[in-house]
PDB file of C-alpha atoms in Angstrom:
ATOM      1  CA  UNK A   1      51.135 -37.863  10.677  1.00 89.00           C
ATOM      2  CA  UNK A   2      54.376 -40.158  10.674  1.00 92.00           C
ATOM      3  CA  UNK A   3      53.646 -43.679  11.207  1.00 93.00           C
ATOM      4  CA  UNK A   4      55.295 -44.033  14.722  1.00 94.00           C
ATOM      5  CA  UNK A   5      53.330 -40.823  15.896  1.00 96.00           C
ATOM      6  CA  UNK A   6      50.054 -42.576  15.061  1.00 97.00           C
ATOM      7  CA  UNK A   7      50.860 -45.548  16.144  1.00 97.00           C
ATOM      8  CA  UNK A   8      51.531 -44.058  19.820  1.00 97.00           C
ATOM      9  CA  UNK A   9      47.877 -41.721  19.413  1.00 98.00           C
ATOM     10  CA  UNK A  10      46.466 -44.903  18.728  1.00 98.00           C
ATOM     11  CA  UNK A  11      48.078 -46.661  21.887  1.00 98.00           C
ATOM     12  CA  UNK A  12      46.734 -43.752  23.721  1.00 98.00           C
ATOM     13  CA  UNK A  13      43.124 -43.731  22.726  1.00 98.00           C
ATOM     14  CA  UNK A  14      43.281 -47.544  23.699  1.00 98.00           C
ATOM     15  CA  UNK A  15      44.302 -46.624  26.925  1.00 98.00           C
ATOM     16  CA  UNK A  16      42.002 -43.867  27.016  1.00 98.00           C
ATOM     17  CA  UNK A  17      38.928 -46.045  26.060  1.00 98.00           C
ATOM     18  CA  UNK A  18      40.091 -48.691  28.700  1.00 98.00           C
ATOM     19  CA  UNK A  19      40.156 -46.531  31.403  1.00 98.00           C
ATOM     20  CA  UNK A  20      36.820 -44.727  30.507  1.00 98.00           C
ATOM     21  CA  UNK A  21      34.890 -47.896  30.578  1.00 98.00           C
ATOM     22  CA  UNK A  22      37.153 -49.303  34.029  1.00 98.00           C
ATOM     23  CA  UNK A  23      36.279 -46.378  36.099  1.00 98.00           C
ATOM     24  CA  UNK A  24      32.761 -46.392  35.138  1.00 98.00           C
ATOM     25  CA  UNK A  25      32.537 -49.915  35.921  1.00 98.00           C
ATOM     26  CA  UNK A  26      33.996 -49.744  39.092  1.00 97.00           C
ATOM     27  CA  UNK A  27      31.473 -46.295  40.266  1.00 97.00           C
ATOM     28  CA  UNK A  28      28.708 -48.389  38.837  1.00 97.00           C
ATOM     29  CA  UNK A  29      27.139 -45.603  36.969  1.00 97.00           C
ATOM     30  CA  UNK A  30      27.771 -42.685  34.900  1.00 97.00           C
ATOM     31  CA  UNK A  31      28.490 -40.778  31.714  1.00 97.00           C
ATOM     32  CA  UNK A  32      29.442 -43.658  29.170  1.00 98.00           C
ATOM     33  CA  UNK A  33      28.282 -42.158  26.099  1.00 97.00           C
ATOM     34  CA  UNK A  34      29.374 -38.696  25.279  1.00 98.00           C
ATOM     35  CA  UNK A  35      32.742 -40.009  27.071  1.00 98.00           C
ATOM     36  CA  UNK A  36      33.684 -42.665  24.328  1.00 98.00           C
ATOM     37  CA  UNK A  37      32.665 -40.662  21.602  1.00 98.00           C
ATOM     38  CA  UNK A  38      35.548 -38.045  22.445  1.00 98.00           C
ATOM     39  CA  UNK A  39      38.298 -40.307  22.631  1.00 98.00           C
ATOM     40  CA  UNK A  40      40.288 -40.415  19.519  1.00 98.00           C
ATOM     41  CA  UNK A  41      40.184 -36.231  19.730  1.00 98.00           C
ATOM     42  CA  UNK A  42      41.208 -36.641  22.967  1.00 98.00           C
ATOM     43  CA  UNK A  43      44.210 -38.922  22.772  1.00 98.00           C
ATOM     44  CA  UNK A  44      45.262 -36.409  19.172  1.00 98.00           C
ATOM     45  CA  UNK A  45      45.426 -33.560  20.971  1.00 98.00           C
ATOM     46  CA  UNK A  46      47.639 -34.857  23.556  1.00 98.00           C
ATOM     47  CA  UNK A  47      49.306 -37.373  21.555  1.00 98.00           C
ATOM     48  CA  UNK A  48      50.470 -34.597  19.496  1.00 97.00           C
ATOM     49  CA  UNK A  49      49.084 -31.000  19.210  1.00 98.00           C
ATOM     50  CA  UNK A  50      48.972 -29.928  22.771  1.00 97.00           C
ATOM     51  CA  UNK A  51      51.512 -27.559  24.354  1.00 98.00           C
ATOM     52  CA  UNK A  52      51.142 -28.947  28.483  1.00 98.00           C
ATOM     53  CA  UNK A  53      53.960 -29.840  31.118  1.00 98.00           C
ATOM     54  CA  UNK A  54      52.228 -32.286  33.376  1.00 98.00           C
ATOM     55  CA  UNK A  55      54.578 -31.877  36.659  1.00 97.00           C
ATOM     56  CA  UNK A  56      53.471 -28.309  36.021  1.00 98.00           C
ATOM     57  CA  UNK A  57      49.950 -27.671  35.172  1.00 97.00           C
ATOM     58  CA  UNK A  58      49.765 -24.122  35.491  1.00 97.00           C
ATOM     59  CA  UNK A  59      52.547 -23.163  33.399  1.00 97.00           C
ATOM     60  CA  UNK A  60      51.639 -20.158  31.873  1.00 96.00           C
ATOM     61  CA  UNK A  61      52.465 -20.790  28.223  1.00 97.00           C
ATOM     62  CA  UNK A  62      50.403 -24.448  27.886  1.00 98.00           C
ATOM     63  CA  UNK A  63      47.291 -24.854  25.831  1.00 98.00           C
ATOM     64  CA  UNK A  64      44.089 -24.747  27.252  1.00 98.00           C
ATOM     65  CA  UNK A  65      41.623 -27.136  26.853  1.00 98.00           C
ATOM     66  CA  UNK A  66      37.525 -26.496  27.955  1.00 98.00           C
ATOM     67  CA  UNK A  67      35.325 -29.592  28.042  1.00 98.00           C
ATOM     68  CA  UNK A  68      31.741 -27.551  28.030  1.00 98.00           C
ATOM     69  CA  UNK A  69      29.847 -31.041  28.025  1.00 97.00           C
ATOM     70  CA  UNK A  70      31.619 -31.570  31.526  1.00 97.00           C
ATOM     71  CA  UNK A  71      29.685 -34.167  32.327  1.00 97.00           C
ATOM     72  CA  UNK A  72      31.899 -36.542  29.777  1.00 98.00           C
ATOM     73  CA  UNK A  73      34.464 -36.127  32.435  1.00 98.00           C
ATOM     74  CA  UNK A  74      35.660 -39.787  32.418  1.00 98.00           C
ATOM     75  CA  UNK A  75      37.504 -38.469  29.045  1.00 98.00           C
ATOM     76  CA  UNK A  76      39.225 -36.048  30.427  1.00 98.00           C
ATOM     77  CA  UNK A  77      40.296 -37.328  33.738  1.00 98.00           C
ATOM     78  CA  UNK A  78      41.440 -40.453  31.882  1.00 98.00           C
ATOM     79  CA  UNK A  79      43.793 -38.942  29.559  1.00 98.00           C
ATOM     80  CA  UNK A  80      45.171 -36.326  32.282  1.00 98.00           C
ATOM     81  CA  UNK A  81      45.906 -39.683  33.746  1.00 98.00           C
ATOM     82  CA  UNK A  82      47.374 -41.620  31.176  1.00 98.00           C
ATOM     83  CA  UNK A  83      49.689 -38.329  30.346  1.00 98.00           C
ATOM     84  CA  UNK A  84      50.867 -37.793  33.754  1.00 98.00           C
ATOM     85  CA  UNK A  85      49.159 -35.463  35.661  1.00 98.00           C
ATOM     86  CA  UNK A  86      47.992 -37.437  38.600  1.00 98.00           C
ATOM     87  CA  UNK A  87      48.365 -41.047  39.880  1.00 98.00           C
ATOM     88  CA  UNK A  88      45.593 -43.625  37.228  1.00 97.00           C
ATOM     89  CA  UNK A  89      44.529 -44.671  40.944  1.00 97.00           C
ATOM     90  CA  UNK A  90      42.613 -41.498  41.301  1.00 98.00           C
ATOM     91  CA  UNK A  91      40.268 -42.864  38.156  1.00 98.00           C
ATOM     92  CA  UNK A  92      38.439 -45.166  40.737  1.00 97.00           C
ATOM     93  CA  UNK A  93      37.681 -42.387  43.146  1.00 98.00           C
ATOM     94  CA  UNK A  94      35.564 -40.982  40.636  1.00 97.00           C
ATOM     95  CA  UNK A  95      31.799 -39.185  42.240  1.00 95.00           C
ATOM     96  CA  UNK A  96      33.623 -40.434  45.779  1.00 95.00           C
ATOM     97  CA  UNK A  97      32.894 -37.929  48.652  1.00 93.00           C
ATOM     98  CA  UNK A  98      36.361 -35.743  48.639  1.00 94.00           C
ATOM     99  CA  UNK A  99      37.274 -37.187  45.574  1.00 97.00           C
ATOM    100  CA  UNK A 100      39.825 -35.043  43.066  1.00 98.00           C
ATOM    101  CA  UNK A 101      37.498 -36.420  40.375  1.00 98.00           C
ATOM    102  CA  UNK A 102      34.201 -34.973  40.371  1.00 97.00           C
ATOM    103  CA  UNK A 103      30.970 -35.942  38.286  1.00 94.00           C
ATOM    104  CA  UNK A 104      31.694 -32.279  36.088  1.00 97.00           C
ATOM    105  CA  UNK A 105      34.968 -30.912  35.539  1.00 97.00           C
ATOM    106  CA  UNK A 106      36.477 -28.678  38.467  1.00 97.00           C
ATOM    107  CA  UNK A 107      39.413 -26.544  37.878  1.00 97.00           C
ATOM    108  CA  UNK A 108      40.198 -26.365  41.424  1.00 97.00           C
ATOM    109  CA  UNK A 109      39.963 -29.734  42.176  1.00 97.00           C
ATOM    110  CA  UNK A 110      41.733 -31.599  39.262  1.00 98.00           C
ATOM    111  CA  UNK A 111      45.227 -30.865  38.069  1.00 98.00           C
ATOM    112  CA  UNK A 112      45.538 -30.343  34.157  1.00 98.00           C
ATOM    113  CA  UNK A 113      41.813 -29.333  34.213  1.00 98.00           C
ATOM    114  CA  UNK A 114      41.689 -25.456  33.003  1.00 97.00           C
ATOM    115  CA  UNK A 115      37.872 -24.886  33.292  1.00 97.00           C
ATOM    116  CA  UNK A 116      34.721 -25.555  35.489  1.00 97.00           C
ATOM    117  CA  UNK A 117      31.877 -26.847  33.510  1.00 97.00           C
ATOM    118  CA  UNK A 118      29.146 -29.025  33.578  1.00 91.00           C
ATOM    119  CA  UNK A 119      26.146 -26.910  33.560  1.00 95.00           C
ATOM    120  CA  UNK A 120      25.621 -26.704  29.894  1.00 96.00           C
ATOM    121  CA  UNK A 121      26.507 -23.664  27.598  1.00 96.00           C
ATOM    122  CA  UNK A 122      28.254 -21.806  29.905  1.00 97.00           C
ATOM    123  CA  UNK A 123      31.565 -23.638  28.866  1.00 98.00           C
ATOM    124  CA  UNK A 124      31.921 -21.678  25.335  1.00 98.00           C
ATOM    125  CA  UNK A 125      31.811 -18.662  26.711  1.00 98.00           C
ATOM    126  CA  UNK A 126      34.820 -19.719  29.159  1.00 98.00           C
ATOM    127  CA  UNK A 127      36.603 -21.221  26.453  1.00 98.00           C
ATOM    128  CA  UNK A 128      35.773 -17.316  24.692  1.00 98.00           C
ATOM    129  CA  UNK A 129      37.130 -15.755  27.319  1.00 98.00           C
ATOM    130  CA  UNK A 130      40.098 -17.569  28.074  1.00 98.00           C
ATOM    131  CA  UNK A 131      41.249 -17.288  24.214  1.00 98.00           C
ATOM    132  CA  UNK A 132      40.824 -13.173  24.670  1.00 98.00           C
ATOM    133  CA  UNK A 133      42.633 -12.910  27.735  1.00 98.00           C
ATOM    134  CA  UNK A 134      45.667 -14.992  26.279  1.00 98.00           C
ATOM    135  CA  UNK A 135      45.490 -12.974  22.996  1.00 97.00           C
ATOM    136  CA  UNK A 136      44.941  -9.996  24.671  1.00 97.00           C
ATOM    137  CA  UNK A 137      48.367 -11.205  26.894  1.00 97.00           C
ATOM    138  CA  UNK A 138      50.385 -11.852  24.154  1.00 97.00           C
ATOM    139  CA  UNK A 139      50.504 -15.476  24.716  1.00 97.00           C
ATOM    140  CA  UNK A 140      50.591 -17.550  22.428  1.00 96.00           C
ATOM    141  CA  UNK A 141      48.713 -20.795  23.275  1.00 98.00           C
ATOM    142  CA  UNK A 142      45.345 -22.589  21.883  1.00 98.00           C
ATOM    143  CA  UNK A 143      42.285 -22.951  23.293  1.00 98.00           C
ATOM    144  CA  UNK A 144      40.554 -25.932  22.348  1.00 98.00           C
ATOM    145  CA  UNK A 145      36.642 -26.056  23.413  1.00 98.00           C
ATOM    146  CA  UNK A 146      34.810 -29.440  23.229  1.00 98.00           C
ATOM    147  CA  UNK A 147      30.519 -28.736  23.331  1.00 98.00           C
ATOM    148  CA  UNK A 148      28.141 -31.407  22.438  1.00 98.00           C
ATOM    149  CA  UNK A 149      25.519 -31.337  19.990  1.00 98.00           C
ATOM    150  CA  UNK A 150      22.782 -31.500  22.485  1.00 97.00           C
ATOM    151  CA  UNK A 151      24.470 -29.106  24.205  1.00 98.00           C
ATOM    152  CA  UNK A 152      23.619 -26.608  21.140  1.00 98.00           C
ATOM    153  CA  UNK A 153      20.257 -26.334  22.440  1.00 97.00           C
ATOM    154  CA  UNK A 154      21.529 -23.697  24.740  1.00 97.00           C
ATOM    155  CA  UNK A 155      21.478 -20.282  23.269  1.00 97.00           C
ATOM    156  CA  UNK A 156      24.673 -19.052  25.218  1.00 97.00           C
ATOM    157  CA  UNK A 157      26.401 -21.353  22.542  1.00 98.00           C
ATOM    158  CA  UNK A 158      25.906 -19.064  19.701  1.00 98.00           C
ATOM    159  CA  UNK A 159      26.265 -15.985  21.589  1.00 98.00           C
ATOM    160  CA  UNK A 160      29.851 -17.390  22.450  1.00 98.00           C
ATOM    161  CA  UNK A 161      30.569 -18.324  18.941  1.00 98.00           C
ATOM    162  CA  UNK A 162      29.356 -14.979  17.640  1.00 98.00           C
ATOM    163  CA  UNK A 163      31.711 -13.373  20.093  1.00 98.00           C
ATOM    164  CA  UNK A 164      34.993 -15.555  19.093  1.00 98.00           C
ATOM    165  CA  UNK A 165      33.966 -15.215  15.204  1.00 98.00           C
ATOM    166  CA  UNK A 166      33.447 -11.590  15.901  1.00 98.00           C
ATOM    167  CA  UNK A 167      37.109 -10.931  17.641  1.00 97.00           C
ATOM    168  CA  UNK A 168      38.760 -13.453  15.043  1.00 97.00           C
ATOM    169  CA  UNK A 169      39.764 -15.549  17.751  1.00 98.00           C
ATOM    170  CA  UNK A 170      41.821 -18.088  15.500  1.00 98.00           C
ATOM    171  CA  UNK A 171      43.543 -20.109  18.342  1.00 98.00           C
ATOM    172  CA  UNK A 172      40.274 -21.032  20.128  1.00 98.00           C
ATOM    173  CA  UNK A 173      39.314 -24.025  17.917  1.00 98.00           C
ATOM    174  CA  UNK A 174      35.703 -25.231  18.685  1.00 98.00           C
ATOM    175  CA  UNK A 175      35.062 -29.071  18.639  1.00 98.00           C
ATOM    176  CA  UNK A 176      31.301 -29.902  18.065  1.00 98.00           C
ATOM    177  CA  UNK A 177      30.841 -33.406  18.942  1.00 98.00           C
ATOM    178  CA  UNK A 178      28.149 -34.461  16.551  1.00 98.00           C
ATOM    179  CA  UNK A 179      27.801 -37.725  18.384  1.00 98.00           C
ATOM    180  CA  UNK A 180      23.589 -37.795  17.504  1.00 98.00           C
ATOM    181  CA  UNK A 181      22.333 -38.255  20.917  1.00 96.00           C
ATOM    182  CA  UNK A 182      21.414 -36.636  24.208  1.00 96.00           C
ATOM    183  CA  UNK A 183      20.049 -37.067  27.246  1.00 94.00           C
ATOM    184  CA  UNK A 184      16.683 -37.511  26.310  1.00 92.00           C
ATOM    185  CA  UNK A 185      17.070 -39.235  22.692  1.00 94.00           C
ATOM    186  CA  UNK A 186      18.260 -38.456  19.365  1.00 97.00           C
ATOM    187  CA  UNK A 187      19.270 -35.049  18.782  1.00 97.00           C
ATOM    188  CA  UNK A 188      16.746 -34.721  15.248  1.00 97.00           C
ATOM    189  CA  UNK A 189      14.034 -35.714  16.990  1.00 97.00           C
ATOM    190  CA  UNK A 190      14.684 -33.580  20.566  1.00 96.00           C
ATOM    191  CA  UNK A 191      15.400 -30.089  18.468  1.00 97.00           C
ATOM    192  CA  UNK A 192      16.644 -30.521  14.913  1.00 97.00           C
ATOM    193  CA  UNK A 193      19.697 -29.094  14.251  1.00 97.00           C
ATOM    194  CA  UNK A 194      19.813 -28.201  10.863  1.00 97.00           C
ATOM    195  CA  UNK A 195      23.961 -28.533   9.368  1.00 98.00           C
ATOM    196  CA  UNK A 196      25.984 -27.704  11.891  1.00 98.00           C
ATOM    197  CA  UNK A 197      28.677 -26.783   8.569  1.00 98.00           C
ATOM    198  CA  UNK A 198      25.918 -24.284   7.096  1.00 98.00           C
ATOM    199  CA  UNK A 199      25.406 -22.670  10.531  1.00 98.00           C
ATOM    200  CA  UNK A 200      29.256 -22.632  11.269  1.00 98.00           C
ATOM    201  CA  UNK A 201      29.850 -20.855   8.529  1.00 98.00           C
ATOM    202  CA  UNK A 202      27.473 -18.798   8.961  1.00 98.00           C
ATOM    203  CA  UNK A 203      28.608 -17.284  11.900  1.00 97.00           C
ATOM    204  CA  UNK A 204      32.229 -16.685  10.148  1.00 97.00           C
ATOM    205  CA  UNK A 205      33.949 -19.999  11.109  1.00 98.00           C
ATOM    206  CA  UNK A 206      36.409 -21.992   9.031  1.00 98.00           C
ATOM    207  CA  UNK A 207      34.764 -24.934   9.447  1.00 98.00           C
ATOM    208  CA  UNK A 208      35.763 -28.508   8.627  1.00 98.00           C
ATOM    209  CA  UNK A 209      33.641 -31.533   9.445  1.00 98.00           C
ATOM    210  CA  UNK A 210      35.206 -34.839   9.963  1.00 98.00           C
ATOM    211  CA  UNK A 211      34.929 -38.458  11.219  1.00 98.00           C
ATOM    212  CA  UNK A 212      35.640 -37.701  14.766  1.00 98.00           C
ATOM    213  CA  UNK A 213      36.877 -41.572  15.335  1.00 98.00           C
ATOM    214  CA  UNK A 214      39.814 -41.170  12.619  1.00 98.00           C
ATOM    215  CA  UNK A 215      42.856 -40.228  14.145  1.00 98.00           C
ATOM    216  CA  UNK A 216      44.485 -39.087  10.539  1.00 98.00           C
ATOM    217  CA  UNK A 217      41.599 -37.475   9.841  1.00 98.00           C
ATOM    218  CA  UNK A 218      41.638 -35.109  12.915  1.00 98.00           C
ATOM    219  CA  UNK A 219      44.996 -34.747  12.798  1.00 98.00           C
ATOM    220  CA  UNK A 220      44.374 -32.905   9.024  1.00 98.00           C
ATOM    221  CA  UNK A 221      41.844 -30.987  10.521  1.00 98.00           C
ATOM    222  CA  UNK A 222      43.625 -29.127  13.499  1.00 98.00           C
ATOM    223  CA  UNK A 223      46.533 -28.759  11.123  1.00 98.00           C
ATOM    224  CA  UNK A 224      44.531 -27.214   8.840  1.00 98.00           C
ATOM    225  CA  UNK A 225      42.651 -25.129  11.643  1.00 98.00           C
ATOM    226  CA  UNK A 226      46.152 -24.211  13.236  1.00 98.00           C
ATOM    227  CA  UNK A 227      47.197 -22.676   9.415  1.00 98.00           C
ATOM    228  CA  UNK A 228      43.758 -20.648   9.135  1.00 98.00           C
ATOM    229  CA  UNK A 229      44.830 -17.513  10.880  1.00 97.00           C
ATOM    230  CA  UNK A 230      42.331 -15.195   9.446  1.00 96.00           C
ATOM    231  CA  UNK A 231      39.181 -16.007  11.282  1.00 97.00           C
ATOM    232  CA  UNK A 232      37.802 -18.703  14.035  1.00 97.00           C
ATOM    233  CA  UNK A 233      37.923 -22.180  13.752  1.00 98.00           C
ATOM    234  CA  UNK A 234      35.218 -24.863  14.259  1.00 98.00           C
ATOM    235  CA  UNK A 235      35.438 -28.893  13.339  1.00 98.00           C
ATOM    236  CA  UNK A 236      32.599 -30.609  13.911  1.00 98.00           C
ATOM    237  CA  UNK A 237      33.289 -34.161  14.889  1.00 98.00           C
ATOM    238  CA  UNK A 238      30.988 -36.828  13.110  1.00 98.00           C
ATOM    239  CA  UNK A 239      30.875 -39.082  16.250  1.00 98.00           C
ATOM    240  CA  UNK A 240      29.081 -42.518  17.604  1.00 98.00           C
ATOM    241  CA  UNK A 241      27.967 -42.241  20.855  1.00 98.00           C
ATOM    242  CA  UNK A 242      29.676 -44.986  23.120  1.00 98.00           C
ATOM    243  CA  UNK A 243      32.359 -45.425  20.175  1.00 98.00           C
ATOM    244  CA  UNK A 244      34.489 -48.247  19.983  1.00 97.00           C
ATOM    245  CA  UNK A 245      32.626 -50.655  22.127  1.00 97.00           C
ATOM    246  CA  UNK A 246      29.350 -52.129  19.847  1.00 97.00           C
ATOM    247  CA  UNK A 247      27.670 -52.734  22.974  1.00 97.00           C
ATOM    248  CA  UNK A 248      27.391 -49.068  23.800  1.00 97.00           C
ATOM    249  CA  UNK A 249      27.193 -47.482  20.470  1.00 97.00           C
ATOM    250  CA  UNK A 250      23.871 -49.778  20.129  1.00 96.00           C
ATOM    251  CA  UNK A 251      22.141 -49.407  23.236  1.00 94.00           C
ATOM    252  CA  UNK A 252      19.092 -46.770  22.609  1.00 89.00           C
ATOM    253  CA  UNK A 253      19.846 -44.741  26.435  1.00 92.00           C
ATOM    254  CA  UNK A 254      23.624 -44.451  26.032  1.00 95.00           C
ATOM    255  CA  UNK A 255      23.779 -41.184  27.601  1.00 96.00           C
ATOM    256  CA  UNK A 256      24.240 -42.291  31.400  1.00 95.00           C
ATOM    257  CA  UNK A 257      24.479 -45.847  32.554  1.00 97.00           C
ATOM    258  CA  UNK A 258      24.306 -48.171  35.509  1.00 97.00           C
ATOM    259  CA  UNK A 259      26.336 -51.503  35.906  1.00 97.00           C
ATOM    260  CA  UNK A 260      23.329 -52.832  37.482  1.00 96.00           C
ATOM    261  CA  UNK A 261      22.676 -56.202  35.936  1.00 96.00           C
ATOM    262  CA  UNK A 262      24.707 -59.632  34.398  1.00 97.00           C
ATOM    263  CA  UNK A 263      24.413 -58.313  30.955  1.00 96.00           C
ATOM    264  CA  UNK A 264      26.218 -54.741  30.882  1.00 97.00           C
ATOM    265  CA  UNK A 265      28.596 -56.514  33.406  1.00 97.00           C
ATOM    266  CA  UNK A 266      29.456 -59.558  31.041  1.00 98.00           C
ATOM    267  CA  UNK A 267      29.883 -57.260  28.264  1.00 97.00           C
ATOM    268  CA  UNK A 268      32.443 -54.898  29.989  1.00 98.00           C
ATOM    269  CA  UNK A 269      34.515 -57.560  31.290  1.00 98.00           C
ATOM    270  CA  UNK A 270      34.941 -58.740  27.666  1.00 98.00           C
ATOM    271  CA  UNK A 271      35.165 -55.117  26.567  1.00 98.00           C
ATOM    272  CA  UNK A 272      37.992 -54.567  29.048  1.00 98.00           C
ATOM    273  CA  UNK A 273      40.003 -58.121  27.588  1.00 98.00           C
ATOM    274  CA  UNK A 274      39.594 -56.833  24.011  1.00 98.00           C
ATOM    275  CA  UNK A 275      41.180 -52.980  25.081  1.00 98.00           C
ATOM    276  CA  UNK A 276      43.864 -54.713  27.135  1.00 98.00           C
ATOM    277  CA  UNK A 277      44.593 -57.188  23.705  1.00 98.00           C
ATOM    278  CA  UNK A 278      45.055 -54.599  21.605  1.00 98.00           C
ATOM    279  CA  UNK A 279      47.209 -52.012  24.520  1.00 98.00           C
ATOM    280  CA  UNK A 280      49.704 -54.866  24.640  1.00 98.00           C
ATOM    281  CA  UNK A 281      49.467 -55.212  20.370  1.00 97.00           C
ATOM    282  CA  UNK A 282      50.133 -51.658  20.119  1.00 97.00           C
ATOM    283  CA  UNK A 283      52.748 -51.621  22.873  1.00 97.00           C
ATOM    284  CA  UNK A 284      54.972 -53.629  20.762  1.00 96.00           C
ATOM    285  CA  UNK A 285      54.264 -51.862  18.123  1.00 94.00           C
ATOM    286  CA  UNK A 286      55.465 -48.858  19.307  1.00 95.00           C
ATOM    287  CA  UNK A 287      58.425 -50.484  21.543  1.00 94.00           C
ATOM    288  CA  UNK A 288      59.833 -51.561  18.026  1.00 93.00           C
ATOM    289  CA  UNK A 289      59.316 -47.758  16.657  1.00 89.00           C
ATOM    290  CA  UNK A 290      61.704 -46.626  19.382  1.00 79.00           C
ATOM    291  CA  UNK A 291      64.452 -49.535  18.593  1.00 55.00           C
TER     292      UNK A 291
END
């Protein structure tokens, strides 16, 4: 990745983080976490790899992206925001009654969004089908498919990923976020999951693991995933949960959160001054790339 090109992914994950943690803030409670711990992919893939025309969300020939753990939401709707596709006012409607912005991703209530999810599992087999119907189309356009590691409990997961492995569905590359938590504690101790690599593998993936927080590093890996034409693609993400803000990547119950006392408060505010710091830093920096 050029210099100036990571330089503006970077910018955008800022951005992204910001907004994650402001919206949350304001609603006073939710999905904090598994949000955070998505946002360097997030701000790659749209920094760079995505195919998407944002006054046109539909277009036929975009990329498609599923977020199976739709309840880290906040990720999403923050970088459709930050890359155009609705006003960043609609962040602080988020869980309002008629809001565009639901708790789980809703394709018919959210431009950009390309797939209902939110109860758990059922988003890889979406993210299967959509990458056989475009195939199947002759269009050619990725699917990208974001499922969480506690997610994995489900057993529809593997079905789905025997299904794309089976059909060599190359352009549906599978993100595992490997973030080590879920709702109810640490993903060893709730159902151990073995080596997500191993298992991969196993089921006929190309599979590449790598520190999900590193924008170089994921850049590599989609590359790498885009050239493997041969058979399906999985890279699993080794993710903190609440990344990039110590606060939340140390706090046990970082699944779900309220804003319900001085200390998450405090620490947010200050949170929000370091993000907005380092936005106007990288602003710059990229302002002089384009001189």
């Amino acid at each position: 990745m050029e210099e100036s090109t990571h330089c503006k992914v970077e910018l955008l994950a800022a951005k992204i983080r910001r907004d994650v943690l402001a919206m949350l803030y304001h609603r006073g409670y939710g999905h904090i976490g598994g949000s955070l711990s998505l946002v360097e992919a997030y701000a790659v893939l749209y920094g760079k790899h995505m195919r998407y025309n944002a006054q046109d969300p539909h277009w036929n020939l975009r990329d498609r992206v599923v977020l199976s753990k739709g309840h880290a939401g906040p990720v999403m709707y923050s970088t459709l925001a930050e890359c155009g596709f609705f006003p960043k006012e609609w962040l602080f409607t988020l869980n309002d009654g008629g809001t565009r912005l639901p708790s789980h991703t809703d394709r018919l209530k959210t431009p950009g969004v390309d797939a209902t999810t939110g109860s758990l599992g059922q988003g890889t087999s979406e993210a299967a089908g959509i990458a056989l119907g475009l195939q199947k189309k002759g269009i050619d356009a990725y699917t990208y498919m974001f499922v969480g590691d506690g997610e994995l409990n489900e057993g529809q997961c593997w079905e789905a990923f025997q299904f794309i492995a089976a059909h060599k569905l190359s352009k549906c590359i599978v993100f595992i976020d490997d973030n080590k938590r879920q709702l109810d504690g640490y993903t060893k101790d709730v159902l151990y999951p073995f080596d997500y690599v191993e298992k991969m593998t196993s089921f006929g993936f190309y599979t590449q693991k790598v520190n999900g927080q590193d924008i170089t590093a994921l850049d590599d890996a989609i590359c790498a995933a885009k050239r493997n034409t041969d058979a399906a693609n999985c890279i699993v993400l080794d993710t903190v949960k609440g990344a990039g803000i110590p606060y939340f990547e140390n706090v046990l119950m970082n699944h779900a959160m309220k804003w319900n006392n001085d200390e998450i408060k405090a620490v947010t505010k200050d949170a929000l001054e370091v993000l907005d710091a380092r936005i106007a830093e990288l602003e710059t920096k990229v302002a002089a790339f384009g001189a």
